[in-house]
Amino acid sequence: MTDPEPPGIRFRWDKSDATARAAAAFAGRVIGSDARYISHGEIQTGLSPDGRHWADGLAGLYAEDFATLGEARDLLVAETDAGDLVGMVILAWEASSRRQFAVLEDMAVEPSLRSFRIGERLLGEVEARVRARGIEWLFLESGVGNEGAHRFFDRHGFGTISHVFAKRLND
């Protein structure tokens, strides 16, 4: 049996200032409530000082990041008919000298609504957008302790292809 879908949820790609601010506040609240989201990307971008704790003022840091999405990143939101955000994704477009690829940088769903297929719908929108650009690979990273996310991504065809190791040199 599949999980029910909540009524009145719409999904849209939108990088407007108002949507970016709302998504940053949502990310700060939802992602910032759980240190299991932290992976090496959060250390690299200064959202976590040590891989175990979030940086002070996380919502403000997200607001800075989301205010400058530019052409290299897209924002997808899930919202109720009343305009309340219940999910969001930041999708980055990357390229090396040999390949173009996409990176699912952040994805969050309102915790009380996680059994309503919102994450599945967000991921489906992302995959469709990536395929439409003719891009073959979609990558993401997940905090080592975020087992719920790992099971979700495993169920949707993602596989582990590496482990990231880090060493802090200046303590």
mmCIF file of C-alpha atoms in Angstrom, residues 2 5 10 13 21 24 31 43 51-53 77 87 95 98 138 161 163 171:
data_model
loop_
_atom_site.group_PDB
_atom_site.id
_atom_site.type_symbol
_atom_site.label_atom_id
_atom_site.label_comp_id
_atom_site.label_asym_id
_atom_site.label_seq_id
_atom_site.Cartn_x
_atom_site.Cartn_y
_atom_site.Cartn_z
ATOM 1 C CA THR A 2 1.350 3.426 -0.898
ATOM 2 C CA GLU A 5 -0.926 12.066 -0.752
ATOM 3 C CA ARG A 10 1.657 21.995 -5.443
ATOM 4 C CA TRP A 13 10.418 25.775 -9.536
ATOM 5 C CA ARG A 21 13.628 33.712 1.633
ATOM 6 C CA ALA A 24 15.824 29.526 3.558
ATOM 7 C CA ILE A 31 17.315 20.918 8.404
ATOM 8 C CA ILE A 43 31.590 21.823 6.553
ATOM 9 C CA GLY A 51 30.484 18.107 11.173
ATOM 10 C CA ARG A 52 28.561 17.583 14.421
ATOM 11 C CA HIS A 53 26.872 20.948 15.044
ATOM 12 C CA VAL A 77 9.304 24.090 -3.434
ATOM 13 C CA GLY A 87 9.213 20.800 1.178
ATOM 14 C CA ALA A 95 30.371 20.423 -15.097
ATOM 15 C CA ARG A 98 34.450 15.748 -19.410
ATOM 16 C CA LEU A 138 22.448 13.050 -10.368
ATOM 17 C CA ILE A 161 29.574 4.901 -4.691
ATOM 18 C CA HIS A 163 32.814 7.277 1.323
ATOM 19 C CA ASP A 171 42.113 22.128 16.460
#
